[in-house]
Short mmCIF file of C-alpha atoms and ligand atoms in Angstrom, two decimals:
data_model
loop_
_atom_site.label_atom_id
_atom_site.label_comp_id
_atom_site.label_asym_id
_atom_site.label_seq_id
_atom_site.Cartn_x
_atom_site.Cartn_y
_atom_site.Cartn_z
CA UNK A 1 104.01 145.47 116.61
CA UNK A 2 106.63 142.64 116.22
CA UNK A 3 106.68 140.62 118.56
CA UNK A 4 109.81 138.39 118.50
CA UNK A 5 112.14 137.67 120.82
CA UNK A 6 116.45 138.08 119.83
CA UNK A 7 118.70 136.86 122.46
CA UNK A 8 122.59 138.31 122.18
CA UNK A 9 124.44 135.94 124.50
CA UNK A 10 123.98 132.68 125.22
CA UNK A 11 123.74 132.65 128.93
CA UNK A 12 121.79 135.78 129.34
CA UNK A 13 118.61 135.86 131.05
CA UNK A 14 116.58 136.10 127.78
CA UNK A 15 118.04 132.69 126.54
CA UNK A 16 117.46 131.26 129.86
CA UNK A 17 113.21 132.58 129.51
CA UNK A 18 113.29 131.26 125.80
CA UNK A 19 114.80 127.67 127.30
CA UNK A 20 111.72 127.58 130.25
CA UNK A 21 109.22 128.69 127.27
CA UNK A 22 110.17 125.83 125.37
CA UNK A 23 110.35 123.11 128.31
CA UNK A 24 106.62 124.52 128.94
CA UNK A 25 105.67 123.77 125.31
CA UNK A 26 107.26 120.44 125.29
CA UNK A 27 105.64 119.42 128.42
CA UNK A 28 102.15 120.50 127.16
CA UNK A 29 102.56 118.74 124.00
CA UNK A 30 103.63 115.34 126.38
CA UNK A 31 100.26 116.31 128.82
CA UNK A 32 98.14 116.25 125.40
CA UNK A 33 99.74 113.41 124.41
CA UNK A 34 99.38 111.68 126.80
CA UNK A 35 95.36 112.96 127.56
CA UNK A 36 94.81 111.82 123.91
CA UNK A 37 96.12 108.07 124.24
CA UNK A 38 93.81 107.92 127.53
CA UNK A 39 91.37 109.72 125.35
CA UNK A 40 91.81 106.45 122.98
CA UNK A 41 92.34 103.60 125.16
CA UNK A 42 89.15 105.00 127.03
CA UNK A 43 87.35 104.63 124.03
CA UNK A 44 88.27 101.40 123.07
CA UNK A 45 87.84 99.96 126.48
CA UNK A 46 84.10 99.27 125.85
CA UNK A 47 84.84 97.76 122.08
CA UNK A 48 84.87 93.95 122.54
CA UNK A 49 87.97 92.34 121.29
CA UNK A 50 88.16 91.06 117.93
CA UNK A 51 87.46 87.47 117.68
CA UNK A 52 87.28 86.38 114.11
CA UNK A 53 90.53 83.81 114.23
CA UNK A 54 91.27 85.13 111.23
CA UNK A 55 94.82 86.72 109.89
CA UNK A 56 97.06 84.42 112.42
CA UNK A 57 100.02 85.68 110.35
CA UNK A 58 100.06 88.54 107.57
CA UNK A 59 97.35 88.56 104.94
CA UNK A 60 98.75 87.69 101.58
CA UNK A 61 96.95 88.62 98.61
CA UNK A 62 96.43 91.06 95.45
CA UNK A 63 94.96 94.91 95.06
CA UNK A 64 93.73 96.19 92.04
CA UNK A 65 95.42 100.09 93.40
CA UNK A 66 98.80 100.10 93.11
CA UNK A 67 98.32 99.20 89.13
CA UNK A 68 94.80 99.88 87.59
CA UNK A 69 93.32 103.34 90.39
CA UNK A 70 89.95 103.64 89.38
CA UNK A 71 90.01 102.09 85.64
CA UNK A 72 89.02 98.42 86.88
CA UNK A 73 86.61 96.14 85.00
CA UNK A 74 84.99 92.28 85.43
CA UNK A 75 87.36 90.93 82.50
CA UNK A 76 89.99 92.53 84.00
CA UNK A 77 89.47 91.12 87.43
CA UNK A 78 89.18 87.19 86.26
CA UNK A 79 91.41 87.69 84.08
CA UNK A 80 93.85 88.52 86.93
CA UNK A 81 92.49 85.63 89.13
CA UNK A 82 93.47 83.20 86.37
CA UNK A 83 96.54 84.49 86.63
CA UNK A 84 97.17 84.49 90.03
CA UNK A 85 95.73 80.88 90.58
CA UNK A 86 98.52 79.86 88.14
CA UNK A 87 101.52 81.77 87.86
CA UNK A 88 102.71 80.67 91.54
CA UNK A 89 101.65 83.49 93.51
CA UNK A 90 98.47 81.77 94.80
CA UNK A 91 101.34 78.69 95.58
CA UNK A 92 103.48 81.18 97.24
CA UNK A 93 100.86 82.21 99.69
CA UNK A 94 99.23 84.57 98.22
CA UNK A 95 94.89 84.15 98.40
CA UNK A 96 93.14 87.90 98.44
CA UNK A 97 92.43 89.46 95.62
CA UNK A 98 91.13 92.43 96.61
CA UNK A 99 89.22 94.99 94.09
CA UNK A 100 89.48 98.83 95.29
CA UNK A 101 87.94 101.86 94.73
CA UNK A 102 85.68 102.43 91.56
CA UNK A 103 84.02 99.09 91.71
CA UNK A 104 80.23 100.43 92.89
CA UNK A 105 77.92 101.89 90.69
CA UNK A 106 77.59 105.46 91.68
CA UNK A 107 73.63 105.34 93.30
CA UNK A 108 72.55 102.84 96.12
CA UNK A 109 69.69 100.87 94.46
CA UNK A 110 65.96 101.51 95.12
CA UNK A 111 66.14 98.92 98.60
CA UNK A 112 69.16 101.21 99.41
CA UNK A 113 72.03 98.67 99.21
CA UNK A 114 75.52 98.64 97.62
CA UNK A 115 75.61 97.55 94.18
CA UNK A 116 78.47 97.02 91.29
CA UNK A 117 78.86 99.41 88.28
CA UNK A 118 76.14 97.69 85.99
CA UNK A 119 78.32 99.05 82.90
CA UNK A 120 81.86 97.44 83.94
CA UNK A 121 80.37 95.00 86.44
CA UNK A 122 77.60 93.41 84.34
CA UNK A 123 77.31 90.53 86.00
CA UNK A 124 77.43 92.06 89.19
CA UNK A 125 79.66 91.53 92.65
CA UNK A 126 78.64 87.66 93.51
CA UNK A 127 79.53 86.22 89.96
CA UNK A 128 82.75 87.84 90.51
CA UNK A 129 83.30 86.37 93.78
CA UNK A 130 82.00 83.52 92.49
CA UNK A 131 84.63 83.19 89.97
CA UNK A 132 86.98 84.20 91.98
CA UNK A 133 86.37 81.66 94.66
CA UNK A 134 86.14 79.03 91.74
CA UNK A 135 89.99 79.67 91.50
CA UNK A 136 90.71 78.71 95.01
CA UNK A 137 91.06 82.31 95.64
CA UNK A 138 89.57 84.85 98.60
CA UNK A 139 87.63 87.74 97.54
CA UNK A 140 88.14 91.08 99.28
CA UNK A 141 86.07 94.22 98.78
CA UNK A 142 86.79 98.18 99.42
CA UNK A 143 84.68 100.63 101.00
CA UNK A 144 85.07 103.85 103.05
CA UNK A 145 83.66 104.62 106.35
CA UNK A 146 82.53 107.73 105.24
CA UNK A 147 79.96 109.31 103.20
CA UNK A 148 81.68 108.51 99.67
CA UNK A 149 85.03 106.48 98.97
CA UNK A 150 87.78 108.28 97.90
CA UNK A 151 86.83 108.39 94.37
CA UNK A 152 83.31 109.56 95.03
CA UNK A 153 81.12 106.77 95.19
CA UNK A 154 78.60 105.60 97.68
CA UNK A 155 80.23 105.13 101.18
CA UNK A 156 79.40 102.87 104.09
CA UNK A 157 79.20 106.05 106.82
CA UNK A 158 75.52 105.13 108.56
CA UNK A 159 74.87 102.06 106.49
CA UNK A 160 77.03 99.37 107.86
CA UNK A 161 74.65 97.10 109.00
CA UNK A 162 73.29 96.78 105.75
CA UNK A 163 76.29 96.50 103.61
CA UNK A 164 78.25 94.34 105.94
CA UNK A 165 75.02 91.65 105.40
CA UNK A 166 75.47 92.50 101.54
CA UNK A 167 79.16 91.85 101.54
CA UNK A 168 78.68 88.74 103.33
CA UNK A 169 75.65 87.58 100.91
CA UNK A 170 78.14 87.77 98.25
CA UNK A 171 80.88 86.07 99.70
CA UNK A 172 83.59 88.73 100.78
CA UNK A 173 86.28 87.62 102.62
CA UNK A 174 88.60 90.51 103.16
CA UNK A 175 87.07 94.01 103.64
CA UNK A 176 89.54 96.84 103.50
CA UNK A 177 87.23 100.11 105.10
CA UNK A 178 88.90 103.68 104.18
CA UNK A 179 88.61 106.84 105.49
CA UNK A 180 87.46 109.65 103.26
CA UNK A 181 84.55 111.98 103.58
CA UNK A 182 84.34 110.77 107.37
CA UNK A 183 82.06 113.20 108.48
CA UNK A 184 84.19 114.03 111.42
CA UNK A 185 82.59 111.23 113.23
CA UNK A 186 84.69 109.59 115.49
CA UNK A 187 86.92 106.95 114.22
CA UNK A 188 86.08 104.52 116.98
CA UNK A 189 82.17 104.89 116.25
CA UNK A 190 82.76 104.53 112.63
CA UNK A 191 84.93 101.29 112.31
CA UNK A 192 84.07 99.46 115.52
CA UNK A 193 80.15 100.00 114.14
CA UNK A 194 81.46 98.25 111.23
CA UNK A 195 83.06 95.06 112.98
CA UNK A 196 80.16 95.08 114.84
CA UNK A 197 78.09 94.26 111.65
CA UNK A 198 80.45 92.29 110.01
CA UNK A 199 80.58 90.05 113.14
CA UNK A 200 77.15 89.88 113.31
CA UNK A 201 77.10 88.15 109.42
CA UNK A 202 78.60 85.46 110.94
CA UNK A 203 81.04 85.20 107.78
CA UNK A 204 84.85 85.20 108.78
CA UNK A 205 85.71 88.86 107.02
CA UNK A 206 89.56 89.64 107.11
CA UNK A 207 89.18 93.27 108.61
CA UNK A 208 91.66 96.18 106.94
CA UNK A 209 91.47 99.51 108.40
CA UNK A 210 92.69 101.77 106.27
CA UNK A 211 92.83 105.56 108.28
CA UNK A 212 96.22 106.44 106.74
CA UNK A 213 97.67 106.19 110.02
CA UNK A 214 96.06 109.56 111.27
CA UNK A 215 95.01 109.15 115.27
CA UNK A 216 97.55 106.85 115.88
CA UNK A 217 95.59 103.24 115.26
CA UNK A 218 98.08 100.99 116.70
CA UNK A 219 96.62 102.02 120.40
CA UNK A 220 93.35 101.50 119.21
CA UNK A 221 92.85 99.52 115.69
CA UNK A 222 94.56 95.91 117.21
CA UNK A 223 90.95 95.62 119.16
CA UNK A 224 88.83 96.45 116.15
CA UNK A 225 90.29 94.94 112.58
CA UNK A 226 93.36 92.66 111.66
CA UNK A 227 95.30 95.26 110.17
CA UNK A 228 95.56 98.90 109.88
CA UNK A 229 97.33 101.50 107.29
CA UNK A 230 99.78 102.98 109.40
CA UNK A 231 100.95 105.52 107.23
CA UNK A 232 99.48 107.63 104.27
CA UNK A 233 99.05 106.26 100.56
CA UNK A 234 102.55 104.20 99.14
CA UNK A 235 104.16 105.98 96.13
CA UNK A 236 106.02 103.55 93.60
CA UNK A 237 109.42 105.20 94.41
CA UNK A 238 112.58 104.78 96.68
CA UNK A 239 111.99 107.96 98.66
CA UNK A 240 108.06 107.11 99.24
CA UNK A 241 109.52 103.16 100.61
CA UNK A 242 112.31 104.82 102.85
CA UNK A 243 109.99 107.19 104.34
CA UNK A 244 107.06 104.73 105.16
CA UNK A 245 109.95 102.70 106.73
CA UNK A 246 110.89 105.23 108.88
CA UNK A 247 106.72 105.65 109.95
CA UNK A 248 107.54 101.86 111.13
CA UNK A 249 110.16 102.46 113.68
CA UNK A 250 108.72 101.40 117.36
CA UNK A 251 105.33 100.27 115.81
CA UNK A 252 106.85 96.51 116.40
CA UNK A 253 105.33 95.92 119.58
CA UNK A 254 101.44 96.55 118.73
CA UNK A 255 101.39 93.74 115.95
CA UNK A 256 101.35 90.29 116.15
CA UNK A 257 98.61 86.93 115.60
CA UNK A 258 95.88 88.12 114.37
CA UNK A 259 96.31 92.39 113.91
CA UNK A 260 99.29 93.59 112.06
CA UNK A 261 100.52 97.10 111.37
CA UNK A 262 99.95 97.65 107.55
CA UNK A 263 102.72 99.87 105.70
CA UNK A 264 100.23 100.00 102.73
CA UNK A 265 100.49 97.55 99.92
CA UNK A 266 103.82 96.69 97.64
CA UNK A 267 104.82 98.53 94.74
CA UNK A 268 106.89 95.73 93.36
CA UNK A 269 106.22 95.21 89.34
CA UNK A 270 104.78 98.85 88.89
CA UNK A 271 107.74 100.15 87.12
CA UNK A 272 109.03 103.54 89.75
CA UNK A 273 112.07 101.31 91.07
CA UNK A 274 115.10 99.43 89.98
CA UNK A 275 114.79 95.61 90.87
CA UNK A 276 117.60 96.31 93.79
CA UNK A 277 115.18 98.70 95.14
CA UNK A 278 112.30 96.40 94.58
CA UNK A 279 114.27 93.29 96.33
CA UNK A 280 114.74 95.71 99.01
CA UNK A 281 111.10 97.23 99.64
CA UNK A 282 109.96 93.32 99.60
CA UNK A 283 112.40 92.12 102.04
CA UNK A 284 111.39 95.43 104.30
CA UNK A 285 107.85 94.50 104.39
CA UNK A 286 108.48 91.01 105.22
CA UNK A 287 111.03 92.02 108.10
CA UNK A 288 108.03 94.15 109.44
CA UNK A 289 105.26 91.30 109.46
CA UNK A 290 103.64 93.59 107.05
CA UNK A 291 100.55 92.39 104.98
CA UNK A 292 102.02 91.26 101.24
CA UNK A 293 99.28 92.43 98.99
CA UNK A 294 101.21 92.76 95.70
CA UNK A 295 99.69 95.53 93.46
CA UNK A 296 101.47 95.04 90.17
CA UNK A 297 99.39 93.80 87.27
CA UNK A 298 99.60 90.30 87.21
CA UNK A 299 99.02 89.12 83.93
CA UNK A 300 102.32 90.65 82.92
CA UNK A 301 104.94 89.84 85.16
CA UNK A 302 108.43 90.16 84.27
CA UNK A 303 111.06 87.28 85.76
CA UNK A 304 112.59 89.15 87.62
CA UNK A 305 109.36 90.88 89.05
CA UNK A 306 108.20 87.13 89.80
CA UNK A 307 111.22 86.41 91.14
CA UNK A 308 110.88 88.61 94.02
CA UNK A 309 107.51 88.03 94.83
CA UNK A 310 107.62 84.05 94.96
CA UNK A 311 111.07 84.28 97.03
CA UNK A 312 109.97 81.73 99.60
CA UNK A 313 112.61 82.13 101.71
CA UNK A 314 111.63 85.96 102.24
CA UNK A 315 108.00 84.92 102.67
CA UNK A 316 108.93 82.78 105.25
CA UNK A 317 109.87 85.34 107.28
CA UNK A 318 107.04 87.63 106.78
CA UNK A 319 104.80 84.68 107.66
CA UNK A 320 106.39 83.21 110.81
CA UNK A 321 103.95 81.77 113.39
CA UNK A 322 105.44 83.39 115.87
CA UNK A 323 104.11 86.48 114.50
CA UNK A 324 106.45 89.12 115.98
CA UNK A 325 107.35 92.35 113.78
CA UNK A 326 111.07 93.04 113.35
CA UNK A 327 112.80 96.20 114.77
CA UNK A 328 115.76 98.30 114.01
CA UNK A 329 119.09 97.08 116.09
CA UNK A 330 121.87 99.72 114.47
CA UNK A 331 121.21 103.23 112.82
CA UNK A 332 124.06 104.92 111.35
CA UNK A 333 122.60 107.28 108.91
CA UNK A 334 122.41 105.51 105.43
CA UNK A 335 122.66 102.24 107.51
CA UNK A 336 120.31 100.17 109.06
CA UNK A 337 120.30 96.67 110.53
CA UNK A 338 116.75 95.13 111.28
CA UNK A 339 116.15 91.93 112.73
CA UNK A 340 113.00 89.69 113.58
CA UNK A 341 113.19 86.76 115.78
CA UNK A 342 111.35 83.68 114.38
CA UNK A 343 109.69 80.32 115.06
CA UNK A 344 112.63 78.42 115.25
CA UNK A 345 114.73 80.28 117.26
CA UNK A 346 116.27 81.53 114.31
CA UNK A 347 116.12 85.39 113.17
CA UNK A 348 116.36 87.52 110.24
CA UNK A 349 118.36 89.62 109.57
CA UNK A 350 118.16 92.33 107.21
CA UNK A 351 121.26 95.00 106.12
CA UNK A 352 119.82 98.19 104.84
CA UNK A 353 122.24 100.56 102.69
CA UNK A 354 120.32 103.72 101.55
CA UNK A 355 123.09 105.45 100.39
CA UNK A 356 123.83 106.36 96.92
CA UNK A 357 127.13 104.62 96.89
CA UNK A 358 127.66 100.32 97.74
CA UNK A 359 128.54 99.87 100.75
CA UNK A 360 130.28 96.90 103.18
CA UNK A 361 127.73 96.62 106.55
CA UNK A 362 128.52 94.47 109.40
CA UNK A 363 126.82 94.04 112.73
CA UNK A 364 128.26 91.22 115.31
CA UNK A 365 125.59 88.28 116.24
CA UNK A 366 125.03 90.08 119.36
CA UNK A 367 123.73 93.35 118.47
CA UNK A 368 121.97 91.66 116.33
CA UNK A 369 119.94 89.98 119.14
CA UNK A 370 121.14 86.08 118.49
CA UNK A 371 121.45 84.52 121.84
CA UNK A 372 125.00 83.01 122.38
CA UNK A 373 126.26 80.18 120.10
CA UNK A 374 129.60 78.32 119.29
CA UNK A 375 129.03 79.14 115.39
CA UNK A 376 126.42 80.73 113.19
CA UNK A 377 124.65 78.72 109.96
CA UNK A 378 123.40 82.08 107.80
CA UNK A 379 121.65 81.29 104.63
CA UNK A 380 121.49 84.47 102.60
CA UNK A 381 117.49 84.72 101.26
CA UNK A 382 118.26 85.97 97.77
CA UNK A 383 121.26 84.26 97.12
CA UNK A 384 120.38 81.46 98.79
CA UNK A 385 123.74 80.52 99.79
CA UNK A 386 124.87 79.47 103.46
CA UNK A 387 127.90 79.83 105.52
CA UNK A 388 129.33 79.60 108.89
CA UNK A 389 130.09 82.56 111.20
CA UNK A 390 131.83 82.64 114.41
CA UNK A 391 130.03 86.45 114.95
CA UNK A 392 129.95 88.93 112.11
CA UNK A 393 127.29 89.12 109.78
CA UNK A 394 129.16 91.02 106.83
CA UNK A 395 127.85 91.55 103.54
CA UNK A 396 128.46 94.12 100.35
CA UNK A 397 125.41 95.74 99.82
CA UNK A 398 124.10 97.90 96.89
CA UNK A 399 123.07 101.31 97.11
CA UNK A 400 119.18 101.95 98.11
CA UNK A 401 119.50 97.42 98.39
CA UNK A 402 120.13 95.17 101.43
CA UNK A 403 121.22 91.86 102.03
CA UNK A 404 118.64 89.55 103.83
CA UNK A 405 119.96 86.30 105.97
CA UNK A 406 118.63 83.88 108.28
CA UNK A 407 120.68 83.11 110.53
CA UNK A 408 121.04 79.58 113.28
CA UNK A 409 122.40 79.68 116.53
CA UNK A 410 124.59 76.47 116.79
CA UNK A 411 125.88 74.67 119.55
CA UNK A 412 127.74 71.24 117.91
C1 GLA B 1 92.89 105.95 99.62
C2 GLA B 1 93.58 104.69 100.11
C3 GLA B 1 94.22 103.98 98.93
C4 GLA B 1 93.17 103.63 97.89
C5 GLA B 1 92.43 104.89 97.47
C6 GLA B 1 91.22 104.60 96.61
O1 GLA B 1 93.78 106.89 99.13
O2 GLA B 1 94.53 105.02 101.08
O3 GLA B 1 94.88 102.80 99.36
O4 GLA B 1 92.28 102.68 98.43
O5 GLA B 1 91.94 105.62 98.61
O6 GLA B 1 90.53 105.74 96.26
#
């Protein structure tokens, strides 16, 4: 029997039962909503808050991921450190250098713990972190919070206490804790167990949730780790960056000192985008207080590539004590402004132009959030030049680019 419903006129009777039907539906979907967040916040009302001190602004650092998946090795891994210690990244801020999935061997040993592939590990997890350590470098470590890791290998689901005291023997820093093969057991069980462990080390462990983003984390994951994924994996392409950025929109107020939402980690280097789309996915994470964890390989890094990961003026911003995430001020379809107010008193201010043609953007100093001011000092961050400005921001910027300024209220 079908079982749809056709309406002729707009104001008959039929259209007015379809309109009721779907305030009913809407509402339901708001109650559920809103029973679910209580649902959360319920459940995280018993979870201590995290204490560690630890990620006061953005952690900076390195993922094997983004460039090597599964196919990582110990040469490969020091050989990466060395590079990092000295090609001005570690300078530049960056200190984790994290090594993902495909790092364990695929069996527990015979006491039951964690231990690294014998064949491209050979000598094993602590000489690495060791090494790396030697380089004035933080190690970080993945696992899931599941039954296996994404790849298949042995996952931390029921054994937290005893891997958080074997990541600690070995001198992790920086554990980032995924989500696959979860069981179905409740998020909050599984990674509040494991900051309960890693608390009770007594090592200071950077905590990085990584749950894609699924049941919404931001209510709950700023109690439990310093950071969580708040979207699905990062793709090294301009469509992937644009719509992660629009998964970002109203997140700002959940992050600040200490627990950041995490966009996933930066493409920049890989090869998918042009460097004006690169320039622009860097400068969006930074406007967003997101975690930098570059994910390039290291020990080949064009200029250019360098040249956008060491911009310290764009770091700055990322990294400013005052630790709030920026927010989107002006949408007009292919045009965005975003703006973060720092330390200073200063803010960024970042011009967004996804559009497939160049494009002039301006926004005036007060939509753009800048309290009152005789003139305006902007220094543009990739140009580097500054100017005066009694109230527009202007700029030309490139298709899928933007144009990043900071920008000084001044009074004399
Ligand atoms: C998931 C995570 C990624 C990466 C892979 C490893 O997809 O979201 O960031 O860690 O697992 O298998």
């Amino acid at each position: 029997m079908k079982s749809y419903i056709y309406c002729k006129s707009k104001i008959s009777s039929c259209w007015k039962a379809l309109l009721a039907a779907v305030i009913m539906i809407s509402m339901s979907t708001v109650v559920v909503a809103h029973a679910s967040n209580n649902i959360q916040k319920a459940a995280t009302d018993s979870v201590p808050n995290l204490q560690n001190g630890l990620a006061k602004t953005p952690p900076m650092g390195w993922n094997s991921w983004n460039a090597f998946h599964t196919h990582i090795d110990e040469q490969q891994i020091k050989d990466v450190a060395d590079a990092m210690a000295t090609n001005g990244l570690k300078d530049a801020g960056y200190k984790y250098l994290i090594i993902d999935d495909a790092w364990l061997d695929m069996q527990r040993n015979k006491k039951g713990q964690l231990i690294g592939d014998p064949k491209r590990f050979p000598d094993g997890i602590k000489a690495l972190a060791d090494y790396i350590h030697s380089k004035g470098l933080k190690f970080g470590i993945y696992e899931s919070a599941g039954t296996k890791t994404c790849a298949g290998y042995p996952g931390s689901l029921h054994h937290e206490k005893e891997d958080a005291q074997t990541f600690a023997k070995w001198g992790v820093d920086y554990l980032k804790l995924d989500n696959c093969y979860n069981q179905g057991v409740s998020y909050i069980k599984r990674y509040a167990g494991m900051e309960r462990d890693l608390i009770a080390t007594g090592r200071p462990i950077v905590f990085s949730i990584c749950e894609w983003g699924r049941k919404d984390p931001y209510q709950w994951a700023p109690k439990i780790g310093n950071m969580w994924r708040t979207t699905g994996d990062i793709q090294d392409n301009w469509h992937s960056v644009m719509i992660i950025l629009d998964q970002q929109v109203g997140l700002y107020k959940y992050a600040g000192p200490g627990h950041w939402n995490d966009p996933d980690m930066l493409e920049v280097g890989n090869g998918g985008m042009t460097t004006t789309e690169y320039k622009a996915h860097f400068s969006l994470w930074s406007i967003l207080a997101a975690p930098l964890i570059a994910g390039n390989d290291l020990r080949h890094m064009s200029d250019a590539t360098k040249s956008i990961l060491e911009n310290k003026d764009v770091i700055a911003v990322d990294q400013d004590h005052k630790g709030v995430q920026g927010h989107k001020v002006l949408d007009h379809g292919d045009q965005e402004v975003w703006v973060k107010p720092l330390a200073d008193g200063s803010e960024a201010v970042l011009l967004l132009n996804r559009g497939s043609e160049g494009a002039f953007m301006t926004v005036t100093a007060e939509k753009a959030g800048l309290k009152k001011a005789v003139y305006y000092k902007m220094k543009d961050l990739w140009s580097k030049r500054t100017k005066r400005t009694d109230d527009l921001i202007r700029a030309y910027v490139r298709s899928h680019g933007v144009a990043m300024f900071r920008v000084w209220p001044e009074s004399n």
